[in-house]
Short mmCIF file of C-alpha atoms in Angstrom, two decimals:
data_model
loop_
_atom_site.label_atom_id
_atom_site.label_comp_id
_atom_site.label_asym_id
_atom_site.label_seq_id
_atom_site.Cartn_x
_atom_site.Cartn_y
_atom_site.Cartn_z
CA UNK A 10 12.79 -28.05 11.45
CA UNK A 11 12.73 -31.75 12.03
CA UNK A 12 16.47 -33.71 11.65
CA UNK A 13 14.60 -36.96 10.75
CA UNK A 14 16.99 -38.53 12.51
CA UNK A 15 16.43 -42.82 12.05
CA UNK A 16 17.48 -45.62 14.24
CA UNK A 17 19.53 -48.19 11.61
CA UNK A 18 19.67 -51.75 13.22
CA UNK A 19 21.67 -54.91 12.15
CA UNK A 20 21.00 -58.34 13.00
CA UNK A 21 24.61 -60.20 12.00
CA UNK A 22 25.22 -63.89 12.38
CA UNK A 23 28.85 -64.15 13.52
CA UNK A 24 30.46 -66.84 15.37
CA UNK A 25 30.69 -67.67 19.15
CA UNK A 26 31.07 -67.20 23.32
CA UNK A 27 30.37 -64.62 26.39
CA UNK A 28 32.51 -61.07 26.10
CA UNK A 29 35.04 -60.79 29.44
CA UNK A 30 34.33 -56.75 30.37
CA UNK A 31 37.38 -56.62 31.57
CA UNK A 32 39.62 -57.46 28.72
CA UNK A 33 37.26 -55.57 26.17
CA UNK A 34 38.03 -52.55 27.21
CA UNK A 35 41.12 -51.08 25.63
CA UNK A 36 39.71 -53.03 22.48
CA UNK A 37 36.35 -50.75 22.93
CA UNK A 38 38.69 -47.81 23.52
CA UNK A 39 40.05 -48.79 19.91
CA UNK A 40 36.98 -49.46 18.48
CA UNK A 41 35.87 -45.41 18.85
CA UNK A 42 39.52 -44.80 17.73
CA UNK A 43 38.63 -47.07 14.70
CA UNK A 44 34.82 -45.30 13.99
CA UNK A 45 36.22 -42.34 14.28
CA UNK A 46 38.86 -42.40 12.08
CA UNK A 47 36.77 -43.53 9.53
CA UNK A 48 33.76 -41.35 9.87
CA UNK A 49 36.78 -38.11 9.09
CA UNK A 50 37.88 -40.58 6.20
CA UNK A 51 34.38 -40.65 4.41
CA UNK A 52 34.21 -36.69 5.26
CA UNK A 53 37.31 -36.44 3.68
CA UNK A 54 36.29 -38.46 0.03
CA UNK A 55 33.24 -35.34 0.04
CA UNK A 56 35.30 -32.97 0.58
CA UNK A 57 34.63 -32.12 3.79
CA UNK A 58 36.68 -31.19 6.73
CA UNK A 59 37.74 -33.05 9.58
CA UNK A 60 35.81 -33.07 13.11
CA UNK A 61 38.09 -32.79 16.03
CA UNK A 62 36.64 -35.05 18.86
CA UNK A 63 34.67 -33.75 21.74
CA UNK A 64 35.27 -35.44 25.11
CA UNK A 65 32.00 -34.50 26.56
CA UNK A 66 29.75 -35.62 23.28
CA UNK A 67 30.50 -39.10 23.76
CA UNK A 68 30.72 -39.29 27.99
CA UNK A 69 26.51 -38.24 27.16
CA UNK A 70 26.70 -41.18 24.64
CA UNK A 71 28.64 -43.39 26.23
CA UNK A 72 25.65 -43.11 29.09
CA UNK A 73 22.84 -43.29 26.42
CA UNK A 74 24.87 -46.69 25.58
CA UNK A 75 24.89 -47.86 29.12
CA UNK A 76 21.11 -47.41 29.89
CA UNK A 77 19.76 -48.99 26.43
CA UNK A 78 21.59 -52.33 27.34
CA UNK A 79 21.01 -52.55 30.93
CA UNK A 80 17.53 -51.65 30.60
CA UNK A 81 16.52 -53.31 27.16
CA UNK A 82 15.49 -51.20 25.17
CA UNK A 83 16.10 -48.93 21.75
CA UNK A 84 15.38 -45.51 21.54
CA UNK A 85 16.56 -41.79 21.08
CA UNK A 86 14.81 -41.03 23.95
CA UNK A 87 15.89 -41.78 27.10
CA UNK A 88 14.44 -43.48 30.78
CA UNK A 89 13.33 -39.87 31.84
CA UNK A 90 11.95 -38.83 28.57
CA UNK A 91 14.77 -36.75 26.81
CA UNK A 92 15.76 -36.11 23.98
CA UNK A 93 19.50 -35.90 22.77
CA UNK A 94 19.52 -32.67 22.56
CA UNK A 95 17.44 -32.49 25.60
CA UNK A 96 20.64 -34.54 28.03
CA UNK A 97 23.14 -32.55 25.98
CA UNK A 98 22.07 -29.65 27.52
CA UNK A 99 21.85 -30.87 31.28
CA UNK A 100 25.29 -32.02 30.98
CA UNK A 101 26.28 -28.09 29.76
CA UNK A 102 26.54 -28.69 26.26
CA UNK A 103 24.93 -25.50 24.41
CA UNK A 104 25.81 -26.45 20.68
CA UNK A 105 23.84 -28.18 18.24
CA UNK A 106 23.66 -31.72 18.28
CA UNK A 107 22.69 -34.68 16.02
CA UNK A 108 22.79 -38.39 17.30
CA UNK A 109 22.89 -41.08 14.99
CA UNK A 110 22.40 -44.46 17.03
CA UNK A 111 23.30 -48.22 15.73
CA UNK A 112 22.05 -51.28 17.61
CA UNK A 113 23.22 -54.72 16.42
CA UNK A 114 23.30 -58.82 18.04
CA UNK A 115 26.29 -60.97 17.78
CA UNK A 116 27.21 -64.21 17.76
CA UNK A 117 30.27 -64.22 20.66
CA UNK A 118 33.21 -66.07 20.52
CA UNK A 119 35.87 -66.21 23.68
CA UNK A 120 39.26 -64.29 23.31
CA UNK A 121 37.96 -63.44 19.54
CA UNK A 122 34.91 -61.64 21.23
CA UNK A 123 36.24 -58.14 20.20
CA UNK A 124 37.21 -58.90 16.58
CA UNK A 125 32.68 -59.37 16.50
CA UNK A 126 32.32 -56.75 18.01
CA UNK A 127 34.03 -54.49 16.39
CA UNK A 128 32.63 -56.11 12.80
CA UNK A 129 29.12 -55.29 14.67
CA UNK A 130 29.87 -52.11 14.59
CA UNK A 131 31.06 -51.33 11.69
CA UNK A 132 28.08 -52.60 9.90
CA UNK A 133 25.76 -50.71 11.52
CA UNK A 134 27.97 -47.98 10.35
CA UNK A 135 28.17 -49.47 6.98
CA UNK A 136 24.43 -48.55 6.41
CA UNK A 137 24.51 -45.99 7.78
CA UNK A 138 26.57 -44.54 4.78
CA UNK A 139 24.87 -46.79 2.59
CA UNK A 140 21.24 -45.31 2.69
CA UNK A 141 19.57 -43.22 -0.19
CA UNK A 142 17.44 -40.03 0.03
CA UNK A 143 15.12 -40.02 1.26
CA UNK A 144 15.28 -42.08 4.15
CA UNK A 145 19.16 -41.13 4.62
CA UNK A 146 19.67 -39.53 7.97
CA UNK A 147 22.20 -40.94 9.52
CA UNK A 148 23.86 -40.77 6.36
CA UNK A 149 23.27 -36.52 5.84
CA UNK A 150 24.11 -36.24 10.08
CA UNK A 151 27.63 -37.41 9.08
CA UNK A 152 27.81 -35.48 6.28
CA UNK A 153 26.93 -32.08 7.97
CA UNK A 154 29.38 -29.26 6.44
CA UNK A 155 28.24 -27.74 9.61
CA UNK A 156 29.17 -30.31 12.34
CA UNK A 157 32.85 -29.94 13.59
CA UNK A 158 33.33 -32.54 16.43
CA UNK A 159 31.32 -35.57 17.20
CA UNK A 160 32.03 -37.58 20.27
CA UNK A 161 30.76 -41.63 20.12
CA UNK A 162 29.20 -43.93 22.91
CA UNK A 163 29.40 -47.72 22.51
CA UNK A 164 28.33 -50.62 25.11
CA UNK A 165 27.66 -54.08 24.94
CA UNK A 166 26.73 -57.13 26.24
CA UNK A 167 27.10 -61.05 26.20
CA UNK A 168 25.57 -60.74 22.35
CA UNK A 169 24.85 -57.01 21.32
CA UNK A 170 26.18 -53.58 21.33
CA UNK A 171 24.75 -50.34 21.06
CA UNK A 172 26.39 -46.96 19.40
CA UNK A 173 25.58 -43.70 19.22
CA UNK A 174 27.54 -40.69 17.28
CA UNK A 175 27.12 -37.97 18.70
CA UNK A 176 27.50 -35.08 16.35
CA UNK A 177 28.40 -31.19 16.70
CA UNK A 178 28.38 -27.35 15.55
CA UNK A 179 30.55 -26.18 17.73
CA UNK A 180 30.36 -21.77 16.10
CA UNK A 181 29.46 -19.70 19.00
CA UNK A 182 30.27 -19.49 22.49
CA UNK A 183 28.09 -18.33 25.82
CA UNK A 184 29.33 -16.51 28.23
CA UNK A 185 27.92 -16.83 31.10
CA UNK A 186 26.88 -20.45 30.14
CA UNK A 187 23.37 -20.46 30.49
CA UNK A 188 21.50 -20.89 32.96
CA UNK A 189 19.44 -25.17 32.75
CA UNK A 190 16.97 -24.58 34.51
CA UNK A 191 14.56 -21.25 35.60
CA UNK A 192 11.57 -20.15 37.27
CA UNK A 193 8.51 -19.27 34.64
CA UNK A 194 7.80 -15.48 35.81
CA UNK A 195 12.00 -14.97 35.23
CA UNK A 196 13.89 -13.46 32.06
CA UNK A 197 16.90 -14.17 31.48
CA UNK A 198 20.14 -13.16 29.66
CA UNK A 199 21.82 -14.98 27.12
CA UNK A 200 25.14 -13.67 25.46
CA UNK A 201 27.43 -15.41 22.61
CA UNK A 202 30.04 -14.68 20.93
CA UNK A 203 29.94 -16.61 17.10
CA UNK A 204 33.38 -17.81 17.52
CA UNK A 205 34.46 -18.29 13.45
CA UNK A 206 36.01 -15.92 11.29
CA UNK A 207 33.28 -14.66 8.51
CA UNK A 208 30.65 -15.57 10.21
CA UNK A 209 26.90 -13.77 11.45
CA UNK A 210 24.47 -14.23 13.28
CA UNK A 211 20.83 -14.91 11.10
CA UNK A 212 18.67 -15.19 13.60
CA UNK A 213 17.27 -17.12 16.90
CA UNK A 214 14.14 -19.63 17.08
CA UNK A 215 12.93 -20.29 20.60
CA UNK A 216 11.38 -24.16 20.73
CA UNK A 217 8.89 -24.39 23.00
CA UNK A 218 7.80 -28.52 24.45
CA UNK A 219 6.34 -30.30 27.57
CA UNK A 220 8.38 -31.43 30.03
CA UNK A 221 9.76 -34.46 29.73
CA UNK A 222 8.22 -37.29 32.12
CA UNK A 223 9.76 -40.95 32.83
CA UNK A 224 8.46 -43.52 30.34
CA UNK A 225 8.71 -47.44 30.13
CA UNK A 226 11.57 -49.79 28.41
CA UNK A 227 8.50 -50.88 27.04
CA UNK A 228 7.02 -46.92 25.30
CA UNK A 229 9.66 -46.30 24.18
CA UNK A 230 10.08 -48.86 22.35
CA UNK A 231 7.28 -47.82 20.33
CA UNK A 232 8.75 -44.40 20.14
CA UNK A 233 9.42 -42.78 16.59
CA UNK A 234 12.95 -44.21 14.86
CA UNK A 235 13.56 -40.37 14.44
CA UNK A 236 13.24 -37.01 16.27
CA UNK A 237 13.86 -33.00 15.85
CA UNK A 238 12.43 -30.12 17.90
CA UNK A 239 8.99 -28.91 18.31
CA UNK A 240 6.51 -27.46 15.97
CA UNK A 241 5.77 -24.54 18.72
CA UNK A 242 8.56 -22.07 18.38
CA UNK A 243 9.12 -17.98 18.46
CA UNK A 244 11.46 -16.17 16.42
CA UNK A 245 14.32 -13.48 17.25
CA UNK A 246 15.11 -11.59 14.82
CA UNK A 247 18.08 -9.57 14.95
CA UNK A 248 17.70 -5.58 16.66
CA UNK A 249 17.45 -2.75 13.45
CA UNK A 250 18.63 0.84 13.91
CA UNK A 251 15.41 3.28 15.87
CA UNK A 252 14.59 4.36 12.27
CA UNK A 253 13.98 0.92 10.66
CA UNK A 254 11.12 -1.79 11.24
CA UNK A 255 10.60 -5.51 10.16
CA UNK A 256 7.62 -6.01 8.23
CA UNK A 257 5.14 -6.64 11.46
CA UNK A 258 5.70 -3.74 12.38
CA UNK A 259 8.68 -4.34 16.10
CA UNK A 260 12.13 -3.36 16.04
CA UNK A 261 13.73 -6.92 16.11
CA UNK A 262 14.82 -8.16 20.59
CA UNK A 263 18.71 -9.54 19.48
CA UNK A 264 20.80 -7.02 19.64
CA UNK A 265 24.50 -7.78 17.87
CA UNK A 266 27.83 -6.39 17.77
CA UNK A 267 30.52 -7.82 15.50
CA UNK A 268 30.68 -10.99 16.92
CA UNK A 269 28.83 -10.95 19.94
CA UNK A 270 25.20 -10.77 20.35
CA UNK A 271 22.47 -10.90 23.02
CA UNK A 272 18.92 -10.86 24.06
CA UNK A 273 16.51 -11.31 27.07
CA UNK A 274 14.35 -15.02 27.57
CA UNK A 275 11.07 -14.67 28.91
CA UNK A 276 8.33 -18.15 29.77
CA UNK A 277 5.13 -17.51 28.18
CA UNK A 278 4.31 -20.81 27.56
CA UNK A 279 4.70 -21.93 31.77
CA UNK A 280 6.73 -24.47 32.68
CA UNK A 281 8.46 -26.34 29.87
CA UNK A 282 11.45 -26.85 27.72
CA UNK A 283 12.01 -23.56 25.88
CA UNK A 284 15.25 -24.66 23.38
CA UNK A 285 17.05 -21.92 22.01
CA UNK A 286 18.52 -22.69 19.20
CA UNK A 287 21.16 -19.98 16.69
CA UNK A 288 21.09 -19.52 12.87
CA UNK A 289 24.10 -18.33 11.91
CA UNK A 290 24.92 -17.23 7.98
CA UNK A 291 27.90 -19.15 6.50
CA UNK A 292 30.96 -17.62 3.89
CA UNK A 293 29.21 -18.90 1.37
CA UNK A 294 25.61 -17.49 2.12
CA UNK A 295 23.97 -20.64 3.69
CA UNK A 296 22.08 -21.23 6.17
CA UNK A 297 22.41 -23.48 9.75
CA UNK A 298 21.95 -24.21 13.22
CA UNK A 299 24.32 -23.25 16.00
CA UNK A 300 22.93 -23.61 19.28
CA UNK A 301 20.76 -25.71 20.88
CA UNK A 302 19.75 -24.07 24.75
CA UNK A 303 17.68 -26.08 26.83
CA UNK A 304 16.51 -24.67 29.85
CA UNK A 305 13.50 -26.55 32.15
CA UNK A 306 11.42 -23.74 33.53
CA UNK A 307 9.89 -25.77 37.06
#
């Protein structure tokens, strides 16, 4: 279940002086809009539906860019030790998500700084789209047919720019919203509804990993250039009628009624992060992950 999302770094030699943060804000907002439009143009070239802008994803992406800029590191992990899907869940997100990161040096040139930031950002993006298998994690993320939304964050200093694209797959709504934290002895009821016609629940995987711990910028620089869900997981299957059984003798755990589904979540591994990934079937029969609900158990 590893996404294999990699990090791209572009070292650019552009022209020369220090950016003016106040006057750059409008240009940065325009740059986000241009990158958003370019993503949708590239998706259209491959017959894929356009993405919608998501402000929460943009805020999470922007916060990570600012932290990387201020602390002087470049990693999918943050200083708290969390991965992108854990950060997004902590902000209240429940959708499956995937992060592309870009970083570029540039040489500022006074009043025209925004032009150089823009050029650096688009060089980074074009590098992602030009990737070839098997090292094409960014490209596959941009062109994932099941993504529905994206948010973009940008942070820059006098000579460098950080960019995060956070892609979402919005197909399920949880009601009530899942808790962000729980105790090891709790059982949490989760109830979701599939939002789109023609999609159905295939099953649920619950992934387990240890609680995150704070990391230094130096540690983060040595971390892998990709991230994914952990190996330890538990499968929850749709509940069968009383007279039917799965091969392992169980009836399943997830109650499904039309577009709605629900189950009770326990925490058998004790303290840690439990990530609930609901897999859906699309109208063509393909399977894909649609949720990433993270609950920190302490």
